[in-house]
Coordinates of C-alpha atoms in Angstrom, one line a residue:
M742 CA -0.4 0.1 0.3
L743 CA 2.7 2.4 1.1
A744 CA 4.6 1.8 -2.3
K745 CA 1.4 2.0 -4.4
V746 CA 1.3 5.9 -2.3
K747 CA 4.8 6.6 -3.4
T748 CA 4.6 5.5 -6.9
K749 CA 1.6 7.7 -7.6
K750 CA 3.3 10.4 -5.7
F751 CA 6.2 10.4 -7.8
L752 CA 4.4 10.1 -11.2
K753 CA 2.4 13.3 -10.1
Q754 CA 5.6 15.1 -9.6
L755 CA 6.9 13.5 -12.7
V756 CA 3.7 15.0 -14.8
F757 CA 4.3 18.0 -13.4
L758 CA 8.0 18.6 -14.1
I759 CA 7.5 17.6 -17.6
D760 CA 4.5 20.5 -17.4
I761 CA 7.3 23.1 -16.2
L762 CA 9.3 22.1 -19.0
L763 CA 7.0 22.1 -21.9
A764 CA 5.7 25.7 -20.6
L765 CA 9.3 27.1 -20.6
S766 CA 9.8 25.6 -24.0
L767 CA 7.0 26.9 -25.6
S768 CA 7.7 30.2 -23.8
I769 CA 11.3 30.6 -25.1
I770 CA 10.1 29.2 -28.7
N771 CA 7.5 32.2 -28.4
L772 CA 10.5 34.7 -28.0
N773 CA 11.6 34.1 -31.3
S774 CA 8.8 33.5 -33.3
T775 CA 5.0 35.2 -32.9
I776 CA 2.3 32.8 -32.2
S777 CA 0.5 34.0 -35.2
N778 CA 3.2 32.7 -37.7
N779 CA 3.0 29.4 -35.9
L780 CA -0.6 27.5 -35.7
Y781 CA 0.8 24.1 -34.7
M782 CA 2.3 25.9 -31.6
V783 CA -1.0 27.6 -30.9
F784 CA -3.1 24.1 -30.9
F785 CA -0.9 21.7 -30.2
G786 CA 1.0 23.6 -27.5
F787 CA -0.4 26.5 -25.9
V788 CA -4.0 25.6 -25.7
P789 CA -3.8 22.1 -25.0
L790 CA -1.3 22.8 -22.6
A791 CA -3.6 25.7 -20.7
I792 CA -6.2 23.5 -20.8
I793 CA -4.5 20.7 -18.7
N794 CA -3.2 23.2 -16.2
T795 CA -6.5 24.9 -15.6
Y796 CA -8.6 21.8 -15.5
F797 CA -6.4 18.7 -14.5
I798 CA -3.3 19.5 -12.7
G799 CA -5.3 22.6 -11.3
W800 CA -8.1 21.1 -10.4
K801 CA -7.8 21.3 -6.7
Y802 CA -8.1 25.0 -6.8
I803 CA -11.7 24.7 -8.3
E804 CA -12.6 22.2 -5.8
R805 CA -11.3 24.5 -2.9
T806 CA -13.3 27.4 -4.7
Y807 CA -16.3 25.4 -4.5
F808 CA -16.0 24.8 -0.9
E809 CA -14.8 28.1 -0.1
I810 CA -18.2 29.9 -1.8
F811 CA -20.6 26.8 -1.5
K812 CA -19.7 25.2 1.9
W813 CA -17.4 27.4 3.8
K814 CA -19.6 30.8 2.8
R815 CA -16.7 32.9 1.7
I816 CA -14.4 34.2 -1.4
G817 CA -11.2 33.2 -0.1
M818 CA -7.6 33.2 -1.9
N819 CA -8.9 30.1 -4.1
F820 CA -11.0 31.8 -6.1
L821 CA -8.7 34.3 -7.1
V822 CA -6.8 31.4 -8.8
F823 CA -9.7 30.4 -10.3
A824 CA -11.4 33.7 -11.8
S825 CA -7.8 34.9 -12.9
T826 CA -7.4 31.2 -15.0
Q827 CA -10.7 31.0 -16.1
I828 CA -11.2 34.3 -17.8
S829 CA -7.5 34.4 -19.3
L830 CA -8.3 30.9 -20.7
I831 CA -12.0 31.5 -21.7
Y832 CA -10.9 34.7 -23.5
S833 CA -7.9 33.2 -25.5
L834 CA -10.3 30.3 -26.9
I835 CA -13.2 33.2 -27.7
E836 CA -9.8 34.6 -29.9
I837 CA -9.3 31.1 -31.8
I838 CA -13.0 30.9 -32.8
Y839 CA -12.8 34.5 -33.5
Y840 CA -10.0 33.7 -35.9
L841 CA -11.2 30.6 -37.5
N842 CA -14.6 32.0 -38.1
R843 CA -13.1 35.4 -39.9
G844 CA -9.4 34.5 -41.1
D845 CA -8.0 37.5 -39.1
Y846 CA -4.7 38.1 -37.9
L847 CA -4.3 35.6 -34.7
E848 CA -2.4 37.6 -31.8
L849 CA -3.2 35.5 -28.2
H850 CA -2.5 37.8 -25.3
L851 CA -3.7 35.8 -22.3
I852 CA -3.0 32.2 -23.3
E853 CA 0.1 31.8 -21.0
I854 CA -1.5 33.3 -18.0
P855 CA -3.8 30.0 -17.2
I856 CA -0.4 28.0 -17.7
F857 CA 2.1 30.0 -15.3
V858 CA -0.5 30.9 -12.8
I859 CA -1.1 27.0 -11.9
I860 CA 2.4 26.4 -12.4
F861 CA 3.7 29.2 -9.8
V862 CA 1.3 28.6 -7.3
K863 CA 1.8 24.3 -7.4
I864 CA 5.8 25.3 -6.9
G865 CA 4.5 27.6 -3.7
D866 CA 2.1 24.6 -2.8
L867 CA 4.9 22.1 -3.0
I868 CA 8.0 24.0 -1.1
N869 CA 4.8 24.7 1.5
D870 CA 4.5 20.9 1.6
Y871 CA 8.1 20.1 1.6
I872 CA 8.6 22.5 4.7
K873 CA 5.3 20.5 6.5
S874 CA 7.1 17.2 5.8
K875 CA 10.1 18.3 7.2
I876 CA 8.2 19.1 10.4
G877 CA 6.2 15.5 10.1
N878 CA 9.6 13.7 9.9
D879 CA 10.6 15.5 13.3
L880 CA 7.4 14.4 14.9
K881 CA 7.8 10.7 13.2
K882 CA 11.4 10.6 15.3
I883 CA 9.3 11.6 18.7
Q884 CA 7.1 9.0 17.8
S885 CA 9.8 6.1 17.0
L886 CA 10.0 6.1 20.6
Q887 CA 6.8 5.0 21.8
S888 CA 7.0 1.1 21.4
K889 CA 4.4 -0.6 20.2
N890 CA 4.2 -3.8 22.8
A891 CA 4.5 -4.6 26.4
F892 CA 5.5 -6.8 28.8
L893 CA 2.4 -7.0 30.6
L894 CA 1.7 -9.1 34.2
R895 CA -1.4 -11.5 34.1
N896 CA -2.0 -14.2 36.4
E897 CA 1.8 -13.9 38.1
E898 CA 3.4 -14.2 34.6
Y899 CA 4.2 -11.5 31.8
I900 CA 3.0 -11.8 28.6
K901 CA 3.8 -9.9 25.7
V902 CA 0.9 -7.3 24.1
N903 CA 0.2 -4.9 22.3
V904 CA 0.5 -1.4 24.1
N905 CA -3.0 -0.7 23.1
Q906 CA -4.3 -3.4 24.9
I907 CA -2.9 -1.7 28.4
S908 CA -5.2 0.1 31.0
A909 CA -4.4 2.7 33.8
G910 CA -3.6 0.1 37.1
D911 CA -1.8 -2.1 34.8
I912 CA 2.0 -3.9 35.8
I913 CA 4.3 -3.6 33.1
K914 CA 8.0 -5.0 33.1
V915 CA 10.7 -2.9 31.5
P916 CA 13.7 -5.3 30.6
I917 CA 17.3 -4.2 30.4
G918 CA 17.7 -2.3 26.5
Y919 CA 13.3 -1.9 26.2
N920 CA 12.1 1.1 26.0
V921 CA 9.3 2.6 28.0
P922 CA 6.0 1.4 26.8
M923 CA 3.8 3.5 28.6
D924 CA 3.8 6.2 31.1
G925 CA 3.4 5.2 34.4
I926 CA 4.8 5.3 38.1
L927 CA 8.0 3.1 39.1
I928 CA 7.2 0.5 41.6
S929 CA 11.0 -0.7 41.5
K930 CA 12.9 0.8 44.2
Q931 CA 15.2 2.4 41.2
A932 CA 15.8 2.5 37.6
L933 CA 18.3 4.0 35.6
V934 CA 16.8 5.4 32.3
D935 CA 17.7 7.0 29.0
S936 CA 16.8 10.5 29.2
Q937 CA 16.8 11.3 25.7
L938 CA 12.8 12.1 25.6
I939 CA 13.3 14.7 28.7
N940 CA 16.3 16.7 28.1
G941 CA 17.7 15.3 24.3
E942 CA 21.1 13.8 26.1
N943 CA 21.7 10.2 26.0
H944 CA 22.9 10.8 29.8
G945 CA 21.5 8.4 32.5
L946 CA 18.8 9.5 34.7
E947 CA 18.4 8.2 38.4
I948 CA 14.6 7.4 39.0
S949 CA 13.1 6.4 42.7
Y950 CA 10.2 4.4 43.7
K951 CA 6.9 6.6 42.9
D952 CA 8.6 8.7 40.4
N953 CA 6.8 9.3 37.1
V954 CA 8.4 7.5 33.8
F955 CA 7.7 8.3 30.5
A956 CA 6.8 6.6 27.2
G957 CA 10.1 6.6 25.4
M958 CA 12.4 6.5 27.9
R959 CA 15.1 3.5 27.5
N960 CA 16.2 1.2 30.7
M961 CA 20.0 1.5 30.8
G962 CA 19.8 -0.5 34.2
E963 CA 18.4 -3.3 35.9
E964 CA 15.1 -4.2 34.8
F965 CA 12.4 -2.8 36.7
S966 CA 8.6 -2.6 36.9
I967 CA 5.8 0.3 36.5
E968 CA 2.1 0.9 37.2
A969 CA 0.8 2.8 33.7
T970 CA -1.3 5.9 34.3
G971 CA -3.7 5.8 31.2
L972 CA -4.0 4.6 28.0
V973 CA -1.8 4.7 25.4
K974 CA -3.3 8.1 23.7
D975 CA -2.6 9.8 27.0
N976 CA 1.3 9.2 26.6
L977 CA 3.1 12.3 26.8
I978 CA 4.6 11.6 23.4
N979 CA 1.3 11.1 21.7
K980 CA -0.2 14.5 23.7
M981 CA 3.2 16.2 22.6
V982 CA 2.5 15.3 18.8
K983 CA -1.4 15.7 18.9
K984 CA -0.6 19.6 20.6
I985 CA 2.3 20.2 17.6
N986 CA -0.7 18.9 15.0
Q987 CA -3.3 20.9 16.3
I988 CA -1.7 24.4 17.0
Q989 CA -1.3 25.1 13.1
T990 CA -5.6 24.8 13.3
E991 CA -6.5 27.0 15.9
K992 CA -7.1 30.7 15.4
K993 CA -6.2 32.8 18.1
G994 CA -3.4 36.0 18.6
I995 CA -2.2 37.1 15.4
Q996 CA -3.5 34.6 13.4
T997 CA -6.7 35.6 14.1
I998 CA -6.1 38.9 13.1
V999 CA -4.5 38.0 9.6
D1000 CA -7.6 36.0 9.6
R1001 CA -9.9 39.1 9.7
V1002 CA -8.0 40.8 7.1
L1003 CA -8.0 37.7 4.7
L1004 CA -11.8 37.5 5.0
W1005 CA -12.1 40.9 3.4
F1006 CA -8.6 40.6 1.3
T1007 CA -10.4 38.6 -1.6
P1008 CA -13.7 41.0 -1.9
V1009 CA -11.4 43.7 -2.3
V1010 CA -8.9 42.4 -4.5
L1011 CA -11.8 41.5 -6.9
V1012 CA -13.4 45.1 -6.4
L1013 CA -10.1 46.7 -7.4
S1014 CA -9.8 44.0 -10.6
I1015 CA -13.4 45.4 -11.7
L1016 CA -12.4 48.9 -10.8
G1017 CA -9.2 48.7 -13.1
F1018 CA -11.4 47.4 -15.9
F1019 CA -13.6 50.7 -15.9
I1020 CA -10.3 52.7 -15.1
S1021 CA -8.7 51.4 -18.3
Y1022 CA -11.3 51.7 -20.4
F1023 CA -12.8 55.2 -20.1
F1024 CA -9.6 56.9 -18.3
F1025 CA -6.3 55.5 -20.6
E1026 CA -5.6 57.4 -23.4
N1027 CA -5.7 54.0 -25.5
G1028 CA -8.4 52.2 -23.5
S1029 CA -10.0 49.3 -25.0
F1030 CA -11.7 46.2 -24.1
L1031 CA -8.1 44.0 -24.4
L1032 CA -6.1 46.2 -22.6
S1033 CA -9.1 46.8 -19.6
L1034 CA -9.3 42.6 -19.3
K1035 CA -4.7 42.8 -19.0
V1036 CA -5.6 45.5 -16.0
S1037 CA -8.3 43.4 -14.6
I1038 CA -6.7 40.0 -14.6
T1039 CA -3.0 41.8 -13.5
V1040 CA -4.7 42.7 -10.5
L1041 CA -6.1 39.1 -9.9
V1042 CA -2.8 37.3 -10.5
S1043 CA -1.0 40.0 -8.6
A1044 CA -2.8 38.8 -5.3
C1045 CA -2.8 34.8 -6.0
P1046 CA -1.9 33.1 -3.4
C1047 CA -1.7 36.1 -1.1
A1048 CA 1.5 35.7 0.8
I1049 CA -0.4 37.0 3.9
G1050 CA -2.1 33.8 4.1
L1051 CA 1.3 31.9 4.4
A1052 CA 2.7 34.3 6.9
T1053 CA 1.9 33.3 10.2
P1054 CA 0.8 29.4 10.5
L1055 CA 3.8 27.9 9.2
A1056 CA 5.8 29.8 11.0
I1057 CA 3.9 28.8 14.4
L1058 CA 4.1 25.2 13.4
I1059 CA 7.8 25.4 12.6
G1060 CA 8.4 27.2 16.1
A1061 CA 6.2 24.5 18.0
S1062 CA 8.0 22.2 16.4
R1063 CA 11.6 23.3 16.8
A1064 CA 10.8 23.6 20.5
A1065 CA 9.3 20.2 20.8
K1066 CA 12.8 19.1 19.7
K1067 CA 13.9 20.5 23.0
G1068 CA 11.5 19.2 24.9
V1069 CA 9.0 22.2 24.8
I1070 CA 5.7 21.7 24.2
F1071 CA 3.2 24.8 23.1
N1072 CA -0.3 23.9 24.2
K1073 CA -1.9 27.2 22.8
P1074 CA -0.9 29.2 19.4
E1075 CA -1.6 32.5 21.4
S1076 CA 1.7 31.8 23.5
F1077 CA 3.5 33.6 20.8
S1078 CA 1.6 36.4 20.7
K1079 CA 1.3 36.7 24.7
L1080 CA 5.4 36.9 25.2
H1081 CA 6.2 40.4 23.9
T1082 CA 3.7 42.0 26.7
I1083 CA 5.4 40.8 29.7
S1084 CA 6.9 42.5 31.5
T1085 CA 7.7 40.4 34.7
V1086 CA 8.9 36.8 35.3
V1087 CA 7.8 34.8 38.2
F1088 CA 9.6 31.5 39.7
D1089 CA 8.5 29.3 41.9
K1090 CA 11.6 28.2 43.6
T1091 CA 11.5 24.6 44.6
G1092 CA 12.4 22.3 41.4
T1093 CA 12.2 25.1 38.8
L1094 CA 15.5 27.3 40.3
T1095 CA 16.5 24.4 42.6
K1096 CA 17.1 20.9 41.1
G1097 CA 13.9 19.6 43.3
E1098 CA 15.9 16.8 44.2
I1099 CA 15.8 17.2 48.2
E1100 CA 18.1 15.3 50.4
V1101 CA 17.5 14.9 54.2
K1102 CA 20.8 16.3 55.6
D1103 CA 19.7 15.3 59.3
Y1104 CA 17.1 14.0 61.3
I1105 CA 15.9 14.3 65.1
G1106 CA 14.0 12.2 67.1
D1107 CA 13.5 8.8 68.1
E1108 CA 13.6 6.3 64.7
K1109 CA 10.4 4.7 65.6
Y1110 CA 9.0 7.7 63.6
L1111 CA 10.8 7.3 60.6
P1112 CA 8.8 3.9 59.0
I1113 CA 5.6 6.0 59.9
I1114 CA 6.4 9.4 58.3
G1115 CA 7.7 7.3 55.3
S1116 CA 4.0 5.9 55.0
F1117 CA 2.7 8.5 54.8
Q1118 CA 5.0 10.3 52.1
L1119 CA 4.4 7.4 50.4
N1120 CA 0.8 9.4 49.5
I1121 CA 2.2 12.6 48.7
K1122 CA 3.6 14.2 45.5
H1123 CA 6.1 16.6 46.5
P1124 CA 10.4 16.8 45.8
I1125 CA 10.1 16.9 49.8
A1126 CA 8.3 13.3 50.2
S1127 CA 10.5 11.8 47.6
G1128 CA 13.7 13.5 49.4
I1129 CA 12.1 11.5 52.6
V1130 CA 11.5 8.0 50.6
N1131 CA 14.7 7.9 48.8
Y1132 CA 16.4 8.6 52.1
L1133 CA 14.4 5.9 54.1
N1134 CA 14.9 3.8 51.2
K1135 CA 19.2 3.9 51.5
K1136 CA 18.3 3.3 55.0
N1137 CA 16.6 0.1 54.4
I1138 CA 13.6 0.8 56.3
D1139 CA 10.6 -1.0 55.4
C1140 CA 7.2 1.9 54.9
N1141 CA 4.4 -0.5 54.5
I1142 CA 2.6 0.9 58.0
K1143 CA -0.9 0.9 57.1
L1144 CA -2.5 4.6 58.1
R1145 CA -6.0 5.6 58.7
Q1146 CA -7.8 8.9 58.3
I1147 CA -5.2 10.4 55.7
D1148 CA -5.2 14.3 54.6
K1149 CA -3.2 15.1 51.8
D1150 CA -4.0 18.8 52.2
F1151 CA -3.7 19.1 56.0
L1152 CA -0.9 16.4 56.2
T1153 CA -2.6 15.3 58.9
F1154 CA -3.4 10.9 59.7
T1155 CA -4.2 8.5 62.3
Y1156 CA -1.8 5.3 63.5
L1157 CA -3.0 3.5 66.0
D1158 CA -4.8 5.6 68.4
D1159 CA -2.6 8.5 68.0
H1160 CA -3.1 11.6 65.8
Y1161 CA 0.1 12.8 63.7
Q1162 CA 0.4 16.2 61.6
I1163 CA 3.2 17.4 59.6
I1164 CA 3.8 21.0 59.7
K1165 CA 5.9 23.5 57.9
Y1166 CA 9.0 25.1 60.2
S1167 CA 7.7 28.4 59.3
N1168 CA 4.3 27.4 60.7
F1169 CA 5.3 26.3 63.8
K1170 CA 4.0 27.7 67.1
S1171 CA 4.6 25.3 70.0
A1172 CA 6.2 22.1 70.6
G1173 CA 3.4 21.7 72.4
S1174 CA 3.0 20.6 76.5
A1175 CA 5.1 17.2 76.4
P1176 CA 7.6 17.0 73.5
E1177 CA 10.2 14.3 73.0
I1178 CA 12.7 16.7 71.4
N1179 CA 13.6 20.1 71.7
F1180 CA 12.8 22.5 68.5
R1181 CA 15.9 23.4 66.6
Q1182 CA 16.3 27.0 64.7
T1183 CA 17.3 26.3 60.9
T1184 CA 18.0 28.4 57.5
N1185 CA 17.4 25.2 56.0
T1186 CA 14.5 23.7 55.2
S1187 CA 12.8 21.8 58.0
S1188 CA 9.0 19.9 58.4
L1189 CA 7.9 18.8 62.1
L1190 CA 6.1 15.7 63.1
F1191 CA 3.5 16.2 66.0
K1192 CA 2.0 13.2 67.9
N1193 CA -1.0 14.3 69.6
K1194 CA 0.1 18.1 69.4
N1195 CA 3.6 17.5 70.9
L1196 CA 6.9 17.7 68.9
V1197 CA 8.2 14.5 68.6
A1198 CA 10.5 14.7 65.5
Q1199 CA 12.2 17.7 63.1
I1200 CA 13.6 16.7 59.7
F1201 CA 16.2 19.1 57.8
F1202 CA 16.6 19.2 54.0
E1203 CA 18.6 20.4 51.7
D1204 CA 18.2 21.6 47.7
K1205 CA 20.6 22.7 45.7
L1206 CA 20.5 25.4 42.8
R1207 CA 20.7 24.2 39.3
E1208 CA 24.0 24.9 37.1
G1209 CA 24.2 27.5 35.0
V1210 CA 20.5 29.0 36.9
D1211 CA 22.5 32.6 38.1
D1212 CA 23.8 33.4 34.2
K1213 CA 20.2 32.8 33.0
I1214 CA 18.4 35.1 35.9
Q1215 CA 20.7 37.7 35.3
E1216 CA 20.3 37.4 31.3
L1217 CA 16.4 37.6 31.4
M1218 CA 17.1 41.0 33.5
V1219 CA 19.4 42.1 30.8
Q1220 CA 16.6 41.7 28.5
G1221 CA 14.3 44.1 30.7
F1222 CA 12.7 41.6 32.8
K1223 CA 11.6 41.9 36.2
V1224 CA 12.7 38.6 38.2
V1225 CA 10.8 37.5 41.3
M1226 CA 11.0 34.4 43.1
I1227 CA 8.1 32.5 45.3
T1228 CA 8.4 29.6 47.3
G1229 CA 6.4 28.1 50.0
D1230 CA 9.7 28.0 52.2
N1231 CA 10.7 29.6 55.1
I1232 CA 12.0 33.2 54.9
G1233 CA 15.9 32.5 55.8
V1234 CA 15.6 29.7 52.7
A1235 CA 13.9 32.2 50.4
K1236 CA 16.6 35.0 50.8
K1237 CA 19.5 32.7 50.8
V1238 CA 18.3 31.5 47.7
A1239 CA 17.6 35.2 46.8
S1240 CA 21.0 36.4 47.4
S1241 CA 22.9 34.1 45.7
L1242 CA 20.9 34.6 42.4
K1243 CA 21.0 38.7 42.6
I1244 CA 17.3 38.3 43.3
K1245 CA 15.6 41.4 44.3
H1246 CA 11.5 40.5 44.6
V1247 CA 11.3 37.5 46.9
Y1248 CA 8.3 36.3 48.9
A1249 CA 8.4 33.2 51.2
N1250 CA 5.8 31.6 53.2
M1251 CA 3.4 31.3 50.1
T1252 CA 0.6 29.0 50.1
P1253 CA -1.4 28.4 46.5
D1254 CA -4.1 30.8 47.9
K1255 CA -1.3 33.7 48.4
K1256 CA 0.6 32.7 44.9
L1257 CA -2.5 33.4 43.3
L1258 CA -3.2 36.7 45.2
L1259 CA 0.3 37.9 44.4
I1260 CA -0.3 37.6 40.6
K1261 CA -3.6 39.3 40.7
E1262 CA -1.7 42.0 42.7
M1263 CA 0.8 42.5 40.2
Q1264 CA -1.3 42.3 37.4
M1265 CA -3.6 45.2 38.9
N1266 CA -0.3 47.3 39.0
G1267 CA 0.1 47.1 35.2
E1268 CA 2.2 44.1 35.0
K1269 CA 2.0 41.0 32.6
V1270 CA 2.9 38.0 34.3
L1271 CA 5.1 35.0 33.1
F1272 CA 4.7 32.2 36.1
A1273 CA 6.8 29.5 35.7
G1274 CA 6.7 26.6 38.2
D1275 CA 6.7 22.8 38.0
G1276 CA 3.0 22.2 38.8
L1277 CA 3.0 21.4 42.4
N1278 CA 0.7 24.0 44.7
D1279 CA 1.1 26.3 41.4
A1280 CA -2.1 25.3 39.8
L1281 CA -4.3 28.6 40.3
A1282 CA -1.2 30.2 39.8
I1283 CA -0.7 28.8 36.1
K1284 CA -4.3 29.5 35.6
Q1285 CA -4.1 33.2 36.3
A1286 CA -0.6 34.5 35.0
D1287 CA -0.7 35.9 31.5
L1288 CA 1.8 33.8 30.0
S1289 CA 2.5 30.3 32.3
I1290 CA 4.9 27.4 31.8
A1291 CA 4.8 24.2 33.5
V1292 CA 7.4 22.1 34.3
I1293 CA 7.4 18.1 34.0
T1294 CA 10.0 16.1 36.0
K1295 CA 10.3 12.8 36.7
S1296 CA 8.8 13.3 40.2
T1297 CA 5.9 15.7 39.2
Y1298 CA 3.6 15.5 36.9
L1299 CA 1.2 18.5 35.3
D1300 CA -1.2 17.4 32.3
L1301 CA -0.6 20.0 29.6
D1302 CA -3.0 22.8 30.8
A1303 CA -0.1 25.8 30.9
D1304 CA 0.0 27.7 28.2
I1305 CA 4.1 25.8 27.7
A1306 CA 4.9 22.9 29.3
L1307 CA 8.5 21.5 29.6
L1308 CA 9.9 18.3 29.9
D1309 CA 12.9 19.4 31.7
S1310 CA 13.1 22.0 34.6
K1311 CA 16.4 23.1 33.5
I1312 CA 16.0 27.1 33.9
S1313 CA 18.1 27.4 30.5
L1314 CA 15.2 26.1 29.0
I1315 CA 12.7 28.1 30.3
V1316 CA 15.3 31.4 28.7
D1317 CA 15.7 29.4 25.5
T1318 CA 12.0 29.1 25.0
I1319 CA 11.3 32.8 25.8
N1320 CA 14.4 33.6 23.1
E1321 CA 12.4 30.3 21.2
V1322 CA 9.0 32.6 21.0
K1323 CA 10.4 35.9 20.0
N1324 CA 12.6 34.4 16.9
T1325 CA 9.5 33.0 15.8
K1326 CA 7.2 36.5 16.4
K1327 CA 10.2 37.8 14.4
I1328 CA 9.9 35.3 11.5
I1329 CA 6.1 35.9 11.6
Y1330 CA 6.3 39.7 11.2
S1331 CA 9.3 39.7 8.8
N1332 CA 6.7 37.6 6.8
L1333 CA 4.0 40.1 7.7
F1334 CA 5.9 43.0 6.7
W1335 CA 6.8 42.2 3.3
A1336 CA 3.5 40.6 2.2
F1337 CA 1.7 43.5 3.2
T1338 CA 4.5 46.0 2.1
Y1339 CA 4.3 43.6 -1.6
N1340 CA 0.7 44.1 -1.9
L1341 CA 0.4 48.0 -0.9
I1342 CA 3.0 48.5 -3.8
I1343 CA 2.1 45.7 -6.3
I1344 CA -1.6 46.3 -6.5
P1345 CA -1.5 49.5 -7.3
L1346 CA 1.1 49.3 -10.1
A1347 CA -1.3 46.2 -11.5
L1348 CA -4.5 48.7 -11.0
F1349 CA -2.9 51.5 -13.0
G1350 CA -1.7 49.5 -16.0
V1351 CA 1.9 49.4 -14.6
L1352 CA 2.4 45.7 -15.1
S1353 CA 1.8 43.7 -17.4
P1354 CA -0.7 40.2 -16.4
H1355 CA 3.2 38.2 -16.9
I1356 CA 5.0 40.4 -14.5
G1357 CA 2.4 40.4 -11.7
M1358 CA 2.6 36.8 -12.0
L1359 CA 6.2 36.4 -11.7
A1360 CA 5.8 39.4 -8.8
M1361 CA 2.8 37.2 -6.9
F1362 CA 5.4 34.1 -7.4
L1363 CA 8.1 35.9 -6.0
S1364 CA 6.4 37.4 -3.0
S1365 CA 5.1 33.8 -2.0
I1366 CA 8.5 32.1 -2.6
L1367 CA 10.3 34.7 -0.7
V1368 CA 7.8 33.8 2.5
L1369 CA 8.2 29.9 2.3
L1370 CA 12.1 30.6 2.2
N1371 CA 11.9 32.6 5.0
S1372 CA 10.2 30.4 7.0
L1373 CA 12.5 27.7 5.5
Y1374 CA 15.4 29.3 7.0
F1375 CA 13.9 29.5 10.1
K1376 CA 13.3 25.8 9.8
M1377 CA 16.8 25.0 9.5
K1378 CA 18.7 27.3 11.7
K1379 CA 20.3 26.2 14.6

């Protein structure tokens, strides 16, 4: 089947190539002899070629015109192709019939128009298709990471099945050297995977118990097992490809404005074409029907297909594809138009500015509480919870205690007949009436365990800054952005991190509600806010911000609700994302500038008879090609 499709495509391209060579040959011959002296060229050259181009090679433009008028109830750019080729061909055929009836001097003025209009438009379409096919190849490379089969646990043994048979909750084995077939949660103690999907590099990434794993990661260590979290269609790989394909069809931001222009563009061109006919007929010194028709057709061919329609969607698609290869998913096309309004960049500290790989540095209290703490943390998705579980795994402490009345929001639970609560260091008020340990002040992150309202344990954590984060923060500041850091951590930790990064605006002890109120307050003061966070307690802030960047890491997973999602929390990727959007907008604006400038210059020249139909055709072709080549340059640019 695939071979037949390739053969059909090759034959179509071969026919079109022959068509171009014939058209060029006839035009070259025509330069050295008049059409009137060579009737064979007319009847066996230009006329058949014009009919073939108009009704066979150019059939899809007739088809599109039908859909535009009768299905979509509007007049689009395809109508300009249709009108210019039909009028030119019909007028030429009338000239031939007139000659055959009366034997007068035969001179065909417009017979080349339908031939070359279709050729030029078709070449533009082929270049456009080529660029999109290159983007399609990039997406196929991403999808190639998706395995077709998986080893599924059934009746206490693993069997090989198609990934489409897997559902949420199924247990899957990943042998050494195999790709992870489904998004899921690691249920083995640890794993070492190829993190190509996350950061584009083949460096080993260590995954711990209950961390997220994504389809496409390759097992570089020992065999491990995962629990699937959804169906194959829910895999991050498939969501990435789906988002990129959707982004070119969604009409928002700049594209909405362009579409409004295009809605009126074709009717205006038609009116100008008719106006040009009457101006030349009644006001030109040598006004005639033929001259007026030439002016009218020149206006039509000069504007079709309008480069304005190509300027935005292709650039956005290329920008989204380039970003995807770096692990950046643009969920919403308006992200491209929003960025230029951003004045303030707000970072959540943990997992964004810091590595988010929390390590337990010290513990005060009876070790009998460690299994209790660990069992509760297994229910929580947070870097601190992962840090505690990793710490206990290294100490070979079993965390399988059954707890009751678990409240993940208030961090409370019951074990035996005792009530426990975990609170942050910043919320500490009293150690209770009968504490088992003395409270220790610290500038590090710390959590406290209370048993029946008495302090019984204190855990101290450390989270290191990401490499190169200070340089990237300074780069944002140099670009003119106000940089703000917010954190749920205590003020001591917050100031320590902010000082090392030279961030002046710092907010500590921030709950999700406080983050939301802070962003609202900034917006009320006229600031346009970009919020970047790892999705933990950031959902309200992400929704409120003018532009949001959500980080997907091995220990957190945020569904693609933010404007932009990152598959790695490197701060450099956030800055690169901002630069990528800026570059995309530059291409869009340069395309639009050329497209509008071209039409503002060429159409008036065509209207007043300065251009011939042939020059108008060539100008239209060069205009569209320039937009396409500019977009292709952006695609190939490193």
